Short mmCIF file of C-alpha atoms in Angstrom, two decimals:
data_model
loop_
_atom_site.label_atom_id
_atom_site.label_comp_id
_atom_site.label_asym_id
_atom_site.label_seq_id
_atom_site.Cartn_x
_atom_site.Cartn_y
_atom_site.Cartn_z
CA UNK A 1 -208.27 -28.70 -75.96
CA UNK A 2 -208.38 -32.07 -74.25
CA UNK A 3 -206.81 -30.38 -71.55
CA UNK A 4 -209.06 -28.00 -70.64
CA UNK A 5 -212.25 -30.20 -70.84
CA UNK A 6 -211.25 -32.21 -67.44
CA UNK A 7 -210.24 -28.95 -65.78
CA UNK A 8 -213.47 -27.12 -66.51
CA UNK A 9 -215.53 -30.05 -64.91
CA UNK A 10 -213.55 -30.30 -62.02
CA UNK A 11 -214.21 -26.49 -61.34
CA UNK A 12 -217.43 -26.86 -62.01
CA UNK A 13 -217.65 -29.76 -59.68
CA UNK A 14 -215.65 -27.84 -56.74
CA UNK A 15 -217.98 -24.91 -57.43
CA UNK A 16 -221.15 -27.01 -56.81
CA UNK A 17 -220.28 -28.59 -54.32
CA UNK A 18 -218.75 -25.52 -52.35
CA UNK A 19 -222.62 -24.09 -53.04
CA UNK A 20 -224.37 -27.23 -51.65
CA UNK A 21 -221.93 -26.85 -48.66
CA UNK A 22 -222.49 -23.48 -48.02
CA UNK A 23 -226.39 -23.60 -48.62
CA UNK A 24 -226.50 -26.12 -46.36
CA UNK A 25 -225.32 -24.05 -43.78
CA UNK A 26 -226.80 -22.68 -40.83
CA UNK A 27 -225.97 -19.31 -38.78
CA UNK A 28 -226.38 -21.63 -35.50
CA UNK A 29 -227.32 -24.38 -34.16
CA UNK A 30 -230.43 -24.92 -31.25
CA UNK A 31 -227.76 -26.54 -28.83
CA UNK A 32 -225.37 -23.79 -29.50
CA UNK A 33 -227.91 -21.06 -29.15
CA UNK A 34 -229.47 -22.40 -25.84
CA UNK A 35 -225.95 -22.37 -24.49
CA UNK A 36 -225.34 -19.05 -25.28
CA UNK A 37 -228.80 -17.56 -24.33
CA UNK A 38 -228.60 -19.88 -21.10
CA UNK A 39 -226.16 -16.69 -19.62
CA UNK A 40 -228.73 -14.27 -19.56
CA UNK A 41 -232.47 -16.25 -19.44
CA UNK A 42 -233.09 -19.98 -18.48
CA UNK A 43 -234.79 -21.47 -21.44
CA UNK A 44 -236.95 -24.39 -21.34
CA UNK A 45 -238.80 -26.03 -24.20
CA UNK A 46 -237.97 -24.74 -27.67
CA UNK A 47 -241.32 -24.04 -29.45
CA UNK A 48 -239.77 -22.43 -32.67
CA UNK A 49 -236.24 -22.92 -34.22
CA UNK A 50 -234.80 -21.97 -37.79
CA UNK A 51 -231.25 -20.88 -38.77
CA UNK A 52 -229.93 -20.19 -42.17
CA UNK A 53 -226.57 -18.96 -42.78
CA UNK A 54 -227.96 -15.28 -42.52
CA UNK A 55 -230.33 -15.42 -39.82
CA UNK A 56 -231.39 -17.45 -36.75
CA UNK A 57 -234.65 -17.01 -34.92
CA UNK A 58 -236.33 -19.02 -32.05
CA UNK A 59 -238.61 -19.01 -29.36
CA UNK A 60 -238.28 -20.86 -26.65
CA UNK A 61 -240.26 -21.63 -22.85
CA UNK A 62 -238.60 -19.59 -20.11
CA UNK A 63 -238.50 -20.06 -16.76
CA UNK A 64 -236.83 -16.68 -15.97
CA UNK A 65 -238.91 -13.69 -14.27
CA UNK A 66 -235.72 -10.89 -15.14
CA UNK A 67 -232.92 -10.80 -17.32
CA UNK A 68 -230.13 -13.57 -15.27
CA UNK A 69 -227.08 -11.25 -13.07
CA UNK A 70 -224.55 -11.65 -16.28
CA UNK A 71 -227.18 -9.20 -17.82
CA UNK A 72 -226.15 -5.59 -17.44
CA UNK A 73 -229.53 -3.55 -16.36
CA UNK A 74 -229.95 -0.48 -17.65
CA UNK A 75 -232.84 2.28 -15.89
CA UNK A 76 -232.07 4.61 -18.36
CA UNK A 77 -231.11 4.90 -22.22
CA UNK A 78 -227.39 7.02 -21.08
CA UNK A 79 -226.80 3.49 -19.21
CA UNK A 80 -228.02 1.28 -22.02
CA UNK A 81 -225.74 2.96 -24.11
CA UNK A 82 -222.68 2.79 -22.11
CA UNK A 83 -223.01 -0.87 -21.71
CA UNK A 84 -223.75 -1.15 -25.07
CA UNK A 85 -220.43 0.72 -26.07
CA UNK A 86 -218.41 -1.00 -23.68
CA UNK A 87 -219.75 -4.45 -25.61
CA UNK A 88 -221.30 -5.76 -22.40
CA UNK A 89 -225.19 -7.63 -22.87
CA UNK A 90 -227.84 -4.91 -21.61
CA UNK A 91 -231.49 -5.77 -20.94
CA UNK A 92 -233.81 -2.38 -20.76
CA UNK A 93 -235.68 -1.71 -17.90
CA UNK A 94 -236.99 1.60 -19.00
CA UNK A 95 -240.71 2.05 -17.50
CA UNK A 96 -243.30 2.20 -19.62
CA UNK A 97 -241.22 2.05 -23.35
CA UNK A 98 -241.74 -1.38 -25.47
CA UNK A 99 -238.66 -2.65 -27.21
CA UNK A 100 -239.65 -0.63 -30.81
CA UNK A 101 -239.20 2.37 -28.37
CA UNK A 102 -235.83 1.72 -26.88
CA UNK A 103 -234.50 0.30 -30.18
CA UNK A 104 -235.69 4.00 -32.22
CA UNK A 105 -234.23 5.70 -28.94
CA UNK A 106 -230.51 3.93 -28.99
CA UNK A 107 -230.34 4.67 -33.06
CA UNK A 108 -231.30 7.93 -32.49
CA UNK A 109 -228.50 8.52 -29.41
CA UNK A 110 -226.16 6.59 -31.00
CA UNK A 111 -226.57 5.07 -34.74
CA UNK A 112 -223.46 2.78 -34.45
CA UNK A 113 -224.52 1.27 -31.66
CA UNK A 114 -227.77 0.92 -32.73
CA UNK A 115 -226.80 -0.34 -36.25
CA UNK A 116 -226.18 -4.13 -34.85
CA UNK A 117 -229.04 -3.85 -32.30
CA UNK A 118 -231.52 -3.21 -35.48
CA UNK A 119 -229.60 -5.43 -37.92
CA UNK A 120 -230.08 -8.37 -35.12
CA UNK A 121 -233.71 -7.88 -34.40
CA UNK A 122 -234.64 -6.85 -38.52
CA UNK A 123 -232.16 -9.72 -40.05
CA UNK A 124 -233.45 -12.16 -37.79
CA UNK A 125 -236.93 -12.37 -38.80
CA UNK A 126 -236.35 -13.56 -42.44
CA UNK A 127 -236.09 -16.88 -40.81
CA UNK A 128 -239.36 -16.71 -39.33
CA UNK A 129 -242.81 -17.38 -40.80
CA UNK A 130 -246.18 -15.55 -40.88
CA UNK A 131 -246.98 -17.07 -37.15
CA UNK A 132 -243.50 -16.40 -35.55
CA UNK A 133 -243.47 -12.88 -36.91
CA UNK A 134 -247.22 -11.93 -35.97
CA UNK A 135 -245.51 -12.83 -32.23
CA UNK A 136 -242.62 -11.12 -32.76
CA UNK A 137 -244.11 -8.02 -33.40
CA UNK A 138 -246.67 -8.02 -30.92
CA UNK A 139 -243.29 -8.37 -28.49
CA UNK A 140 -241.36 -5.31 -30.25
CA UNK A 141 -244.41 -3.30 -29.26
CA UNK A 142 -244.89 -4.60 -25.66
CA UNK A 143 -244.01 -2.22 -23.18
CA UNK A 144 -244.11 -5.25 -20.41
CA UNK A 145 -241.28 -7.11 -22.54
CA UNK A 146 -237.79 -6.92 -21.68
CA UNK A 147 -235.45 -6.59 -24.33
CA UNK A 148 -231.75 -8.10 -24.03
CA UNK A 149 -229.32 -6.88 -26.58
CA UNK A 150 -225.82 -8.80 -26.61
CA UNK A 151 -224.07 -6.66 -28.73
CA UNK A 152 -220.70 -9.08 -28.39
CA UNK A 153 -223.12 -11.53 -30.23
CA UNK A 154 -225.03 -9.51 -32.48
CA UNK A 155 -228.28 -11.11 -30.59
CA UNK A 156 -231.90 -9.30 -29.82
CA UNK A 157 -233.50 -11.02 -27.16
CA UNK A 158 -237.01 -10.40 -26.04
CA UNK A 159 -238.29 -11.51 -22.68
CA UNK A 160 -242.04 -11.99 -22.35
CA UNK A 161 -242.62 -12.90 -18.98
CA UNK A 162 -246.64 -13.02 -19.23
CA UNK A 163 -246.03 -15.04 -21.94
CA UNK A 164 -243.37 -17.29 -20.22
CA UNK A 165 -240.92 -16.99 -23.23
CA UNK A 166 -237.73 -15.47 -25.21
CA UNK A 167 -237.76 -14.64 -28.40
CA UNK A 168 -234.24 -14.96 -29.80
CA UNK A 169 -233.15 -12.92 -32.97
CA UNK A 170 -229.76 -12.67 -34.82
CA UNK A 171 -229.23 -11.24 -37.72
CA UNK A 172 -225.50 -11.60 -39.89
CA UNK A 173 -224.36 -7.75 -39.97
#
């Protein structure tokens, strides 16, 4: 019995720590993000930032008028969709439709393809609070905002140029 003592505390010891560790966590980090974002907008000035190991979400100042060239532009949902499939980032350009449209119009085309587009923009906003999601759902319904979907990345973007600012949403699906 004297045995077992010291080997239950040191599994319980590994086990809390492992769970400090991993609560501690965080999906991404704002460097990281802003380098990855920086292929297809040109941030400036973060203005909201919060990862957890499920979700990241941030806004941030932009200084671009259109999605940057290593964003595929679709004019149509049959082109969104082939980008999409062939795992390339997409920004909509479809006149007139807000970024709730285009995301209920790729599910309803194609529901793989528009299972990580909706797990990105839906899991992302748990790390956002009251303020951040009033904004962010203003944006979904926005027909003037472009929305970037890096499917590669599992990444929403939303691209308010009235606003001057990207929304950035990732969820962990």
């Amino acid at each position: 019995m004297t045995v077992a003592r010291p080997y239950r505390m040191s599994v319980l010891g590994g086990a809390l720590a492992l769970a400090g560790l991993v609560a501690g966590c965080a999906m991404d980090s704002e460097a990281e993000l802003r380098a990855e974002i920086g292929d297809w907008v040109d941030p400036g000035a973060t203005l909201y930032f919060k990862s957890k190991l499920a979700c990241t979400a941030a806004r941030f100042e932009t200084r671009s008028f259109r999605p940057l060239p290593k964003v595929a532009v679709a004019e149509s949902l049959d082109a969104g969709l082939r980008h999409i499939a062939a795992g390339r980032t997409v920004g909509f350009a479809l006149e007139g439709a807000s970024p709730t449209q285009i995301s209920e119009a790729v599910m309803s085309a194609d529901l793989p393809g528009g299972i990580g587009l909706l797990s990105a923009g839906v899991g992302g906003k748990d790390c956002m609070d009251a303020a951040e999601q009033a904004r962010y759902f203003a944006a979904l319904n926005n027909p003037n905002v472009t929305m970037i979907y890096a499917p590669q990345s599992d990444m929403l973007l939303l691209l308010d140029v009235a606003a001057k600012e990207v929304i950035v949403m990732r969820g962990d699906v």
